[in-house]
Tab-separated table of C-alpha atoms in Angstrom:
chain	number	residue	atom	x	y	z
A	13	UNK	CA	-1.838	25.675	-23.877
A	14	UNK	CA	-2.855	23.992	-26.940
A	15	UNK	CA	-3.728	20.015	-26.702
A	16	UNK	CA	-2.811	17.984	-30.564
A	17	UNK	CA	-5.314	15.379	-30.384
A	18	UNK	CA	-4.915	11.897	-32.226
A	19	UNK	CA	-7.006	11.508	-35.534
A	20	UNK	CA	-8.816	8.789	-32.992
A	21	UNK	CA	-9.632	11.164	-30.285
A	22	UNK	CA	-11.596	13.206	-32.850
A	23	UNK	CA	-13.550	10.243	-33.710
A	24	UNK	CA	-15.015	9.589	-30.442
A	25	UNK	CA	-18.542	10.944	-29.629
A	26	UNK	CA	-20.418	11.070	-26.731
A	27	UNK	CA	-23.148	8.278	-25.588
A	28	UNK	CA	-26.328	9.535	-26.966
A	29	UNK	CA	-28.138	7.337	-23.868
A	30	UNK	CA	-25.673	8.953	-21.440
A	31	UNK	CA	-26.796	12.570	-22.522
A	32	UNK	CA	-30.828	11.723	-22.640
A	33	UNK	CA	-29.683	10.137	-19.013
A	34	UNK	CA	-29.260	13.302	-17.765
A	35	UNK	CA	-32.810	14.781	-18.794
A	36	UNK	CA	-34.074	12.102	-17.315
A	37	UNK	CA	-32.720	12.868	-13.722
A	38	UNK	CA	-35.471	15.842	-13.817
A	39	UNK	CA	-37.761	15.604	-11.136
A	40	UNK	CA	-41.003	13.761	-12.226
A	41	UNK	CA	-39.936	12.389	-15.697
A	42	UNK	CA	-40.756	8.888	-16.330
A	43	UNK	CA	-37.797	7.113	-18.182
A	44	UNK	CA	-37.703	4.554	-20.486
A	45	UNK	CA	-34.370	5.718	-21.587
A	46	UNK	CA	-32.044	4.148	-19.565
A	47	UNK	CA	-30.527	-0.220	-20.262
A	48	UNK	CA	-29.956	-0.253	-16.389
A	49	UNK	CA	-31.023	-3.646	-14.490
A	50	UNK	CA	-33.987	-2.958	-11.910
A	51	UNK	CA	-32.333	-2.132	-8.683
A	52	UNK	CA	-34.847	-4.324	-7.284
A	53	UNK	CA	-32.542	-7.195	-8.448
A	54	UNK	CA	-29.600	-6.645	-7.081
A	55	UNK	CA	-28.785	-9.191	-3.902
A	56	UNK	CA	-27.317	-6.592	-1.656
A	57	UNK	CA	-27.857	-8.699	1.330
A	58	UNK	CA	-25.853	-11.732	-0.315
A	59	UNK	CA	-23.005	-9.316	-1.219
A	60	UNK	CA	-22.543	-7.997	2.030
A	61	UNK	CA	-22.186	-11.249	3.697
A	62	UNK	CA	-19.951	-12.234	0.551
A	63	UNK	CA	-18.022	-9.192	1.178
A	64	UNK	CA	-17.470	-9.981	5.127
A	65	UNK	CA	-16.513	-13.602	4.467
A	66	UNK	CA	-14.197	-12.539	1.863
A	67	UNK	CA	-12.576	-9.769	3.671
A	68	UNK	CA	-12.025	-12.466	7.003
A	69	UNK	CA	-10.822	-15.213	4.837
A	70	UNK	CA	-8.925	-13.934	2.278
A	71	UNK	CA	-8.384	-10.178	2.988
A	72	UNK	CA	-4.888	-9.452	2.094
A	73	UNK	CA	-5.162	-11.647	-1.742
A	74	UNK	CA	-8.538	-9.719	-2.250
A	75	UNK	CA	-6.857	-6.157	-2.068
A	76	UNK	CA	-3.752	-7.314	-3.588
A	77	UNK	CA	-2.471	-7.042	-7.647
A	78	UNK	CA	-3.587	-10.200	-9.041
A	79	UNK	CA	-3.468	-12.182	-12.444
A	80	UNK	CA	-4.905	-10.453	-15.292
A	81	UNK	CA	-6.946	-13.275	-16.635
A	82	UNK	CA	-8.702	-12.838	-13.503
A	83	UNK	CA	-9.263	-15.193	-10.292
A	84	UNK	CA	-9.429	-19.038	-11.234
A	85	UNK	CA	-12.458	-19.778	-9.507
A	86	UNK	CA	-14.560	-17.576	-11.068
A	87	UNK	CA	-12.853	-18.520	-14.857
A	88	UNK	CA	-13.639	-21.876	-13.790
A	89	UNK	CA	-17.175	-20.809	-12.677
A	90	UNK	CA	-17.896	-18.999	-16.274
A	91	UNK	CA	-16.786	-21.998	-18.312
A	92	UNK	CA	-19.149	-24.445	-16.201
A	93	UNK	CA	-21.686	-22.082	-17.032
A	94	UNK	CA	-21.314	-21.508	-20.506
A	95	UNK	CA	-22.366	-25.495	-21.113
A	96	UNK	CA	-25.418	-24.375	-20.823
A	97	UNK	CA	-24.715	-22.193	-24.063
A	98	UNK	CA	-23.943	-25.429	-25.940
A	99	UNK	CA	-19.841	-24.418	-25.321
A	100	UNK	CA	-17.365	-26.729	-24.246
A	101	UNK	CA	-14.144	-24.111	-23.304
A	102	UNK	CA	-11.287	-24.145	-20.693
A	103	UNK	CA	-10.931	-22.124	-18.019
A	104	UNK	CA	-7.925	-21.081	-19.486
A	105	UNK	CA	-10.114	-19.004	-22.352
A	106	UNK	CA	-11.572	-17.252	-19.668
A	107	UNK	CA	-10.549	-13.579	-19.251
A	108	UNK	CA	-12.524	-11.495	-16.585
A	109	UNK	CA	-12.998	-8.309	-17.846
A	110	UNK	CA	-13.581	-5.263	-15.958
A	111	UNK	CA	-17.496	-5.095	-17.677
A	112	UNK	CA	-18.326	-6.625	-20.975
A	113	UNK	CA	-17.662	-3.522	-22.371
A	114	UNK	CA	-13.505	-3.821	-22.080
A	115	UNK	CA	-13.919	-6.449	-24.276
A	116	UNK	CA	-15.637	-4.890	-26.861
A	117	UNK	CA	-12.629	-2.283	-26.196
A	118	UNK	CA	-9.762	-5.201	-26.245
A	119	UNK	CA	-11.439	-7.086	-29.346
A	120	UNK	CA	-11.439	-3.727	-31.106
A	121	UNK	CA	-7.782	-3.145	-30.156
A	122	UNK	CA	-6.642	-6.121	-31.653
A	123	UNK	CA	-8.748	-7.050	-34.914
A	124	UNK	CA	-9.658	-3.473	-35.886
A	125	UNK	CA	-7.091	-1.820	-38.291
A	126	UNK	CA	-8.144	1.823	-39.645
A	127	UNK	CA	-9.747	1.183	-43.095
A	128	UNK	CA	-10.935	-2.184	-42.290
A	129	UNK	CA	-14.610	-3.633	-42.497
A	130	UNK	CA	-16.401	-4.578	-39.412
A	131	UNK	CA	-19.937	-6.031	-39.747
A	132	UNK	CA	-22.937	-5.035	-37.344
A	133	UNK	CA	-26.481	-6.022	-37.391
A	134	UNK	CA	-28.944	-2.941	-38.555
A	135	UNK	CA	-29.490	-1.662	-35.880
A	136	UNK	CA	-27.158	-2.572	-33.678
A	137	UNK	CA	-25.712	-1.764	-29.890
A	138	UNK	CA	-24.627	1.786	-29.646
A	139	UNK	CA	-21.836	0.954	-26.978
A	140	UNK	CA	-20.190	-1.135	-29.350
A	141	UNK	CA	-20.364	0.969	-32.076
A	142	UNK	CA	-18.399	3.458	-29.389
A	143	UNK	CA	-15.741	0.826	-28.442
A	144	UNK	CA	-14.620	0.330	-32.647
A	145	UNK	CA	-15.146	3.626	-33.734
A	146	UNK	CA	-12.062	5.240	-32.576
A	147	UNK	CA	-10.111	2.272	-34.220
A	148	UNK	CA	-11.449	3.532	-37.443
A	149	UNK	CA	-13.050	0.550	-39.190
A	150	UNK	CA	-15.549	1.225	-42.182
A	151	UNK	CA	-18.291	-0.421	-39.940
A	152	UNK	CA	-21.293	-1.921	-42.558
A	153	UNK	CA	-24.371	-2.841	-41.480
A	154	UNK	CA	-25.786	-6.060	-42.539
A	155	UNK	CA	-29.695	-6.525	-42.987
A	156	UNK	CA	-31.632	-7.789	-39.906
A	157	UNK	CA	-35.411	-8.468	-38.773
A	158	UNK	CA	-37.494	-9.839	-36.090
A	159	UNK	CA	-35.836	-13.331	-36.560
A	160	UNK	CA	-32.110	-12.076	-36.169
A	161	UNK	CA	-29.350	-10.940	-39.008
A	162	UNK	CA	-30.084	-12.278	-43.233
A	163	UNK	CA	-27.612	-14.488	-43.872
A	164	UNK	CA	-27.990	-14.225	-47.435
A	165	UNK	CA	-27.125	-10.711	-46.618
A	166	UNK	CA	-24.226	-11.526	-44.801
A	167	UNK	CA	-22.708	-13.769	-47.005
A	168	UNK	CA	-22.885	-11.148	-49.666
A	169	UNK	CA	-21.088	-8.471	-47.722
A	170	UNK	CA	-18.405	-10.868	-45.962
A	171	UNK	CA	-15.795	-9.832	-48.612
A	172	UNK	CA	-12.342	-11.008	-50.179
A	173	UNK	CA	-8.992	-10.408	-50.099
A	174	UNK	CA	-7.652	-6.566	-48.398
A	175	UNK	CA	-11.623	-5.980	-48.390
A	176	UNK	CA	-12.874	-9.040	-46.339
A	177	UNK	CA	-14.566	-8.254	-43.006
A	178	UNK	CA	-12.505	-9.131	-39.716
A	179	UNK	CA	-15.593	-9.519	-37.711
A	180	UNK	CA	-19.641	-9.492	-37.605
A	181	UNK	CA	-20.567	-8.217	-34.231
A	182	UNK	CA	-23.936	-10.037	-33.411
A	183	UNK	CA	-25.809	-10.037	-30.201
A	184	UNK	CA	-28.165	-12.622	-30.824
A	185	UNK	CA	-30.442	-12.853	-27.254
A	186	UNK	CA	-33.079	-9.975	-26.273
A	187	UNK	CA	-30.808	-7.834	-28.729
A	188	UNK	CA	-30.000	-3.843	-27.433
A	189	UNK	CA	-31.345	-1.724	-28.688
A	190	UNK	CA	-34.457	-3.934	-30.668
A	191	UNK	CA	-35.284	-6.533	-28.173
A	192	UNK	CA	-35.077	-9.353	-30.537
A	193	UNK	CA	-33.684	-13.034	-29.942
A	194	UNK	CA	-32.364	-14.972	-33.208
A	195	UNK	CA	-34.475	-18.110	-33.941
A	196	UNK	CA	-32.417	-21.523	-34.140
A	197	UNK	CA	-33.058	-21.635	-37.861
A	198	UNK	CA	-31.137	-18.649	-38.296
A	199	UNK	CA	-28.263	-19.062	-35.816
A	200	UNK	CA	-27.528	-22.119	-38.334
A	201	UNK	CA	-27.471	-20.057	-41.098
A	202	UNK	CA	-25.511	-17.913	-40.089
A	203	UNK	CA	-22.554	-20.024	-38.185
A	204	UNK	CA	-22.871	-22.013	-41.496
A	205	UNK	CA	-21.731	-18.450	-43.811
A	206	UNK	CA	-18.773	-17.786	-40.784
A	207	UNK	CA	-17.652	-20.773	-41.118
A	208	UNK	CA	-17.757	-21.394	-45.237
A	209	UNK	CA	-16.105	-18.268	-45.132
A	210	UNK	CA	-14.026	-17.894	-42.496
A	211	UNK	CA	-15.735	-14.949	-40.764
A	212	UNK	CA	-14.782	-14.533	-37.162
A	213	UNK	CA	-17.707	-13.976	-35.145
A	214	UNK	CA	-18.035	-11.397	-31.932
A	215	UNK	CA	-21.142	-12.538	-29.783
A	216	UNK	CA	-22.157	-10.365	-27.126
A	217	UNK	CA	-24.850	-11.917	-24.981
A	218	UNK	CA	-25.187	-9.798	-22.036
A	219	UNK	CA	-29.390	-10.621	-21.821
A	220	UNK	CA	-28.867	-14.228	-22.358
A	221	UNK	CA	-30.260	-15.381	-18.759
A	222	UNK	CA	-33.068	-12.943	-18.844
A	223	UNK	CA	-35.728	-14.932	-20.704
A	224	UNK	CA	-38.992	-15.003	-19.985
A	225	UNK	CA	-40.404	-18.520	-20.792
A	226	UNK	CA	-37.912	-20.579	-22.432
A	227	UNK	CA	-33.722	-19.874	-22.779
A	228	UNK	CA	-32.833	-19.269	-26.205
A	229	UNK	CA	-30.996	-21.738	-28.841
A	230	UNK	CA	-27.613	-22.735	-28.344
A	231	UNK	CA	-24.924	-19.501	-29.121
A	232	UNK	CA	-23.949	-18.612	-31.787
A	233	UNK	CA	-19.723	-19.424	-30.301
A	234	UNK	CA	-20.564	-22.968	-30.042
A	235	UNK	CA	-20.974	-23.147	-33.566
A	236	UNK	CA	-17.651	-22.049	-34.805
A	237	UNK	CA	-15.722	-22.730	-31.802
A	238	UNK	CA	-12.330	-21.516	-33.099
A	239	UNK	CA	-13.843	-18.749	-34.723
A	240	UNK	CA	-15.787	-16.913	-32.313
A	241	UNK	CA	-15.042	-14.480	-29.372
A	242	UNK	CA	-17.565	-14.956	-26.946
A	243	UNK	CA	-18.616	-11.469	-24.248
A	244	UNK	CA	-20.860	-12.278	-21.093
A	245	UNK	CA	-21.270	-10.285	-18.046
A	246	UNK	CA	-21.859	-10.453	-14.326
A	247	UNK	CA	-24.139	-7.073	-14.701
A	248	UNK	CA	-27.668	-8.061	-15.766
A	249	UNK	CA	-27.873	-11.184	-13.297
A	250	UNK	CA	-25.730	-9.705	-10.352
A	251	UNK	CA	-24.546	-5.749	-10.020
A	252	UNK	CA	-23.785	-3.385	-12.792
A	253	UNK	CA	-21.571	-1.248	-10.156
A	254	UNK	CA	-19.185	-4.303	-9.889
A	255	UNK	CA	-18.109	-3.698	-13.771
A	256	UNK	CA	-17.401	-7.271	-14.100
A	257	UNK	CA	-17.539	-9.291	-16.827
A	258	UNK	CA	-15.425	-11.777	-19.198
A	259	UNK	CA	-14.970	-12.876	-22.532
A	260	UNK	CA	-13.458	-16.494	-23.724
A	261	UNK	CA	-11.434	-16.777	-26.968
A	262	UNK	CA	-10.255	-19.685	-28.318
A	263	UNK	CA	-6.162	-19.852	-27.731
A	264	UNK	CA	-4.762	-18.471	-31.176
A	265	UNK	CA	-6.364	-14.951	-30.066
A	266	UNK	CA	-6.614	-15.346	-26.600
A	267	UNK	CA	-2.543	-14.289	-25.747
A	268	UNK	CA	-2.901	-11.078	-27.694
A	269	UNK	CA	-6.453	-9.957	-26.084
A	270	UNK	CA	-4.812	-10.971	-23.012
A	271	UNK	CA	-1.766	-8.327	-23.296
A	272	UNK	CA	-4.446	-5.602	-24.265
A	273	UNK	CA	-6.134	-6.239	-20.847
A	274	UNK	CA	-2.720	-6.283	-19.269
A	275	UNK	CA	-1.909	-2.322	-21.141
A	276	UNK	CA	-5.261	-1.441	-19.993
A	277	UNK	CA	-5.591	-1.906	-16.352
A	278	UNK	CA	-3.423	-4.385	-15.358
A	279	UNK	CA	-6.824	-6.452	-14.392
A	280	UNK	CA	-9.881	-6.309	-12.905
A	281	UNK	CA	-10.582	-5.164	-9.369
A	282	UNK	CA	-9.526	-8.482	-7.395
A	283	UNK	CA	-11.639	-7.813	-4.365
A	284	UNK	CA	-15.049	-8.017	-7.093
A	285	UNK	CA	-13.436	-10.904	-8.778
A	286	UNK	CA	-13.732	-12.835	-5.277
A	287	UNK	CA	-16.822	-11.560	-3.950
A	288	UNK	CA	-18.445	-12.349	-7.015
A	289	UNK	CA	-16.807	-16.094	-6.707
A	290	UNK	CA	-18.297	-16.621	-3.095
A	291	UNK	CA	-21.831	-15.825	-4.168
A	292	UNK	CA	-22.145	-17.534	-6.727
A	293	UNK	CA	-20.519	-21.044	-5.314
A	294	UNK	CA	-23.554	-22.197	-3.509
A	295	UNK	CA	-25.912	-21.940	-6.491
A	296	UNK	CA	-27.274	-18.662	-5.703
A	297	UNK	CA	-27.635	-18.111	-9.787
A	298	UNK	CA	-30.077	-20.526	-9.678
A	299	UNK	CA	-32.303	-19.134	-7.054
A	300	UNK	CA	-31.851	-15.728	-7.757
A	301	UNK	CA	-31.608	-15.494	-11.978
A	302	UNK	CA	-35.352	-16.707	-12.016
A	303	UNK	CA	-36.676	-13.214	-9.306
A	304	UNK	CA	-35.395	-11.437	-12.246
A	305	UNK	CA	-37.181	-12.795	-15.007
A	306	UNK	CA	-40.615	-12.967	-13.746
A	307	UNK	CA	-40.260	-9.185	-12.239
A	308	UNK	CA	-38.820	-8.733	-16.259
A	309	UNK	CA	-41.774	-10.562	-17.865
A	310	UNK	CA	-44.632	-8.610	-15.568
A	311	UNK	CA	-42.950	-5.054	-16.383
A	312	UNK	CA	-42.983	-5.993	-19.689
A	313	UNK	CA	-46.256	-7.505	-20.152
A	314	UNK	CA	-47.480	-4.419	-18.522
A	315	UNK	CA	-45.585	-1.785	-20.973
A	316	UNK	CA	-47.202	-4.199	-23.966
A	317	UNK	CA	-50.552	-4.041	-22.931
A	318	UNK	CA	-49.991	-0.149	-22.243
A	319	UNK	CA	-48.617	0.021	-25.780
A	320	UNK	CA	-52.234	-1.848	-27.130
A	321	UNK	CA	-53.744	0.699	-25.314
A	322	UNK	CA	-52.786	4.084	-25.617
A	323	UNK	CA	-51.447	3.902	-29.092
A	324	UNK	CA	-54.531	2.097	-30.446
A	325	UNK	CA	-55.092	4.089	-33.961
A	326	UNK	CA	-51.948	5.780	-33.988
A	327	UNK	CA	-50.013	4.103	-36.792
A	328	UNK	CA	-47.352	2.690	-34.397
A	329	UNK	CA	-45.576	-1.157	-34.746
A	330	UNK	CA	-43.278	-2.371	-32.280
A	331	UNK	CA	-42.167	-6.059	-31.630
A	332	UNK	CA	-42.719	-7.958	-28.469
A	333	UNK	CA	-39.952	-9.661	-26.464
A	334	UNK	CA	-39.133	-12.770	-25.411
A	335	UNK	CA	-36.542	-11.753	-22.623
A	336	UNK	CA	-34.501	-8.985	-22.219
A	337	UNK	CA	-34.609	-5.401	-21.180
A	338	UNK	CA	-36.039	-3.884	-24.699
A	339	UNK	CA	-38.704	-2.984	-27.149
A	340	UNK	CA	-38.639	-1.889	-30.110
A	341	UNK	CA	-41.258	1.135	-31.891
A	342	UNK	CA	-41.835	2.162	-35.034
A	343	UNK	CA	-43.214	5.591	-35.402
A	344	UNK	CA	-45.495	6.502	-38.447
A	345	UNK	CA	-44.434	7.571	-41.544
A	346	UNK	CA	-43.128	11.312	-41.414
A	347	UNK	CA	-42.725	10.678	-37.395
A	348	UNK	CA	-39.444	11.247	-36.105
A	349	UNK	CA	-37.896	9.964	-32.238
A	350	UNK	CA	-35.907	12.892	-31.976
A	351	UNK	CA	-38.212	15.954	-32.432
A	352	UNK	CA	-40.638	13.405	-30.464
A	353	UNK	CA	-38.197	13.156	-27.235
A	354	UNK	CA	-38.520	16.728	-26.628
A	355	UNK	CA	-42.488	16.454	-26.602
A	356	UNK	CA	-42.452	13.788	-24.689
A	357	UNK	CA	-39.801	15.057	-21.858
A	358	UNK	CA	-42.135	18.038	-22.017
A	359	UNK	CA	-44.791	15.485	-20.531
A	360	UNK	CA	-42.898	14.044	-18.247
A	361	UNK	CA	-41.353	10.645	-20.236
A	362	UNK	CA	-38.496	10.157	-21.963
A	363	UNK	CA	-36.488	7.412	-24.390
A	364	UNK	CA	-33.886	6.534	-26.496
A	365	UNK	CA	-34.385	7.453	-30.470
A	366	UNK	CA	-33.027	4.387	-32.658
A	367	UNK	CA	-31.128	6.552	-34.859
A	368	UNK	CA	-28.176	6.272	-32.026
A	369	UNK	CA	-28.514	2.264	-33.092
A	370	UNK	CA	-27.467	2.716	-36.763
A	371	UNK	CA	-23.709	2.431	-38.410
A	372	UNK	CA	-25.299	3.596	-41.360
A	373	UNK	CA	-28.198	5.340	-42.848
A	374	UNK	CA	-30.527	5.481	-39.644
A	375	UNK	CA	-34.109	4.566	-39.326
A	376	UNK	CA	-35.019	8.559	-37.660
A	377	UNK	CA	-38.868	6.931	-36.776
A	378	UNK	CA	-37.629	4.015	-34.508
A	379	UNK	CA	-36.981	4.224	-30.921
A	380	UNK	CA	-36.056	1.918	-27.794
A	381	UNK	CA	-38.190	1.605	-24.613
A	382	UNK	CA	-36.851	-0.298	-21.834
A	383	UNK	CA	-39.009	-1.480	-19.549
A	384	UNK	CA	-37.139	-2.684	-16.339
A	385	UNK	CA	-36.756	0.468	-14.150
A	386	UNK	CA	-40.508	1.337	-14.299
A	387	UNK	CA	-43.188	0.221	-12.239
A	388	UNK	CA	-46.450	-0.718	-13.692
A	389	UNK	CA	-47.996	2.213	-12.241
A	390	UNK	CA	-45.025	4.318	-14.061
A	391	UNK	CA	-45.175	2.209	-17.548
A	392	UNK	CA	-48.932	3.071	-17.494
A	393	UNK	CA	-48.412	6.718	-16.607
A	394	UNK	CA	-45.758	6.848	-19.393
A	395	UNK	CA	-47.756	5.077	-22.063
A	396	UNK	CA	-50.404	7.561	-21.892
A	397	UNK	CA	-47.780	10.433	-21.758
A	398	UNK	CA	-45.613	9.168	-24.537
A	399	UNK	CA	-49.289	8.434	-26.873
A	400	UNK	CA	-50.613	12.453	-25.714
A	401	UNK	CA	-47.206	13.591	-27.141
A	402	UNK	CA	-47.500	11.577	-30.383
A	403	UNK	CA	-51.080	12.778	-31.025
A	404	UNK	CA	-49.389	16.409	-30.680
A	405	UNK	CA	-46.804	15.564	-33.288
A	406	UNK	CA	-49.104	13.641	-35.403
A	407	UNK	CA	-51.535	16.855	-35.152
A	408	UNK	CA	-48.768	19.393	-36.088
A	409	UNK	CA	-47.809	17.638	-39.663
């Protein structure tokens, strides 16, 4: 029997973090691979009593079809929240998504034609790049740095006519795969080119609860209200395994993203949806959000100082976070992640290269550590591993 796959079928690749994943379930090797939440953090005791109460008060709705914007309560929940972003929405721009990651899949389903430009910060979240690719969009990558996307940049590359963009995709807080946040200076500038030109805007802010010190600016949504898909999740604060999340659209997109949703699964699981709702009605975000940053900010603190340490005279740069799950190295001249990985799983650590990150010409000498899922003990064990393999590499040249 011979399968006739669609052009779009051929176009999708394997997750480059998914396959390094599986080296890293070796016994022994230290990863820094993986962007999965500390399962430290997750409030298993507060789910299971969620999960009881749910199941005696409401059993028979919770393992029923529902609605496929999702259960009112928790819209209503998400757009209380999301004043905190600067955003004033409705409930009724709510859509729960089954993981921030169907949205990426219904925005791409209903703004990406094949032929037409997307723009992507350089570098930019590999999932994403996953969810548009098999729509076929000439995805360009717009110049970026420590302080967020160049507007100048942007503006240059928004387009005209047939050629204009139909989106920059722009995850402004704790960015995957770099780490960086966006200063307020340049979230103006850039709402300020979107709107002067029209450019929708995609913001994915999946890390925006996890700072360390201080929240970040107002997003980048409240801005250009009517402009602007916004994509949070429930994974980084609660329980990846729920695959819950949402996005909020303003109403001249939201019916169409809405009937994607409803081709793709109908909607998200309801008995989540509710579970979710109960543990977060008593304030439990409060309380529990700020556990997660200061484990965050230690395990990071530690990998920075293990960084000043070990590499010390190697030639290496990386940036250092505010928030977030991420760093971000640069290897020296001549240096490359990938030949790298394979000395350093030899040693027992492993990571992600940054050329996964790229929609175009890739940087092959950057790479993302993730610091979450290690203990100090393991971020120091790793350093010195990861620095012994460079000095190998280096030595070989």
């Amino acid at each position: 029997m011979q399968w006739q796959m669609a052009q779009r079928a051929e176009k999708m690749n394997p997750s480059v973090i998914r396959e390094i994943l599986k080296v890293t379930e070796k016994p022994g090797i230290i990863s820094f691979a993986g962007g999965l939440p500390s399962p430290q953090t997750f409030p298993i005791d507060a789910m299971r009593e969620a999960s009881e109460r749910v199941l005696r008060d409401d059993g028979k709705a919770a393992l029923q079809y529902a609605a496929s914007e999702g259960y009112a309560p928790l819209r209503e929940w998400v757009a209380q929240d999301l004043l905190k972003q600067g955003m004033n929405v409705s409930p009724d721009q709510v859509l729960i998504t089954t993981g921030s990651q169907q949205g990426l899949d219904l925005v791409a389903k209903i703004l990406i034609d094949a032929g037409s430009r997307i723009l992507v910060e350089t570098p930019t979240y590999l999932g994403a790049l996953q969810a548009f690719t098999p729509m076929e969009p000439i995805a360009v990558g717009v110049n970026s740095d420590d302080h967020g996307v160049d507007a100048a940049d942007l503006r240059a590359k928004v387009g005209t006519g047939a050629h204009k963009a139909r989106f920059v995709y722009l995850l402004p807080n704790f960015q995957n795969p770099t780490g960086r946040t966006m200063t307020e200076e340049r979230r103006a500038a850039v709402a300020q080119v979107a709107v002067e030109s029209g450019l929708p805007i995609i913001e994915d802010n999946p890390y925006g609860d996890l700072w360390f010190d201080t929240p970040p600016a107002p997003s980048l949504s409240s801005r250009h209200p009517e402009g602007s898909v916004y994509l949070g999740s429930f994974s980084k604060i609660l329980a990846p395994g729920l695959r819950l999340g949402y996005l909020v659209a303003p109403p001249a997109l939201y019916p169409k993203l809405l009937q994607a949703k409803q081709a793709a699964d109908l909607h998200t699981p309801s008995f989540n949806q509710r579970v979710v709702a109960e543990v977060l009605k008593d304030g439990f975000i409060e309380r529990h959000v700020p556990t997660i940053r200061a484990l965050y900010k230690q395990q990071c603190e530690a990998m920075l100082a293990a960084l000043d340490r070990e590499m010390a005279g190697l030639g290496l740069t990386w940036n250092r976070p505010v928030g977030g799950m991420f760093l971000w190295v640069q290897l020296p001249k001549g240096l490359k992640a990938i030949p790298l990985l394979s000395k350093a799983v030899e040693k027992g650590v492993a990571f992600v290269p940054g050329s996964a990150f790229y929609a175009g010409d890739a940087d092959e000498s950057t790479l993302r550590l993730s610091f979450v899922t290690a203990t100090v003990d393991q971020i120091n064990t790793g350093m010195s591993a990861l620095a012994a393999a460079i000095r190998e590499s280096l030595s070989g040249q």
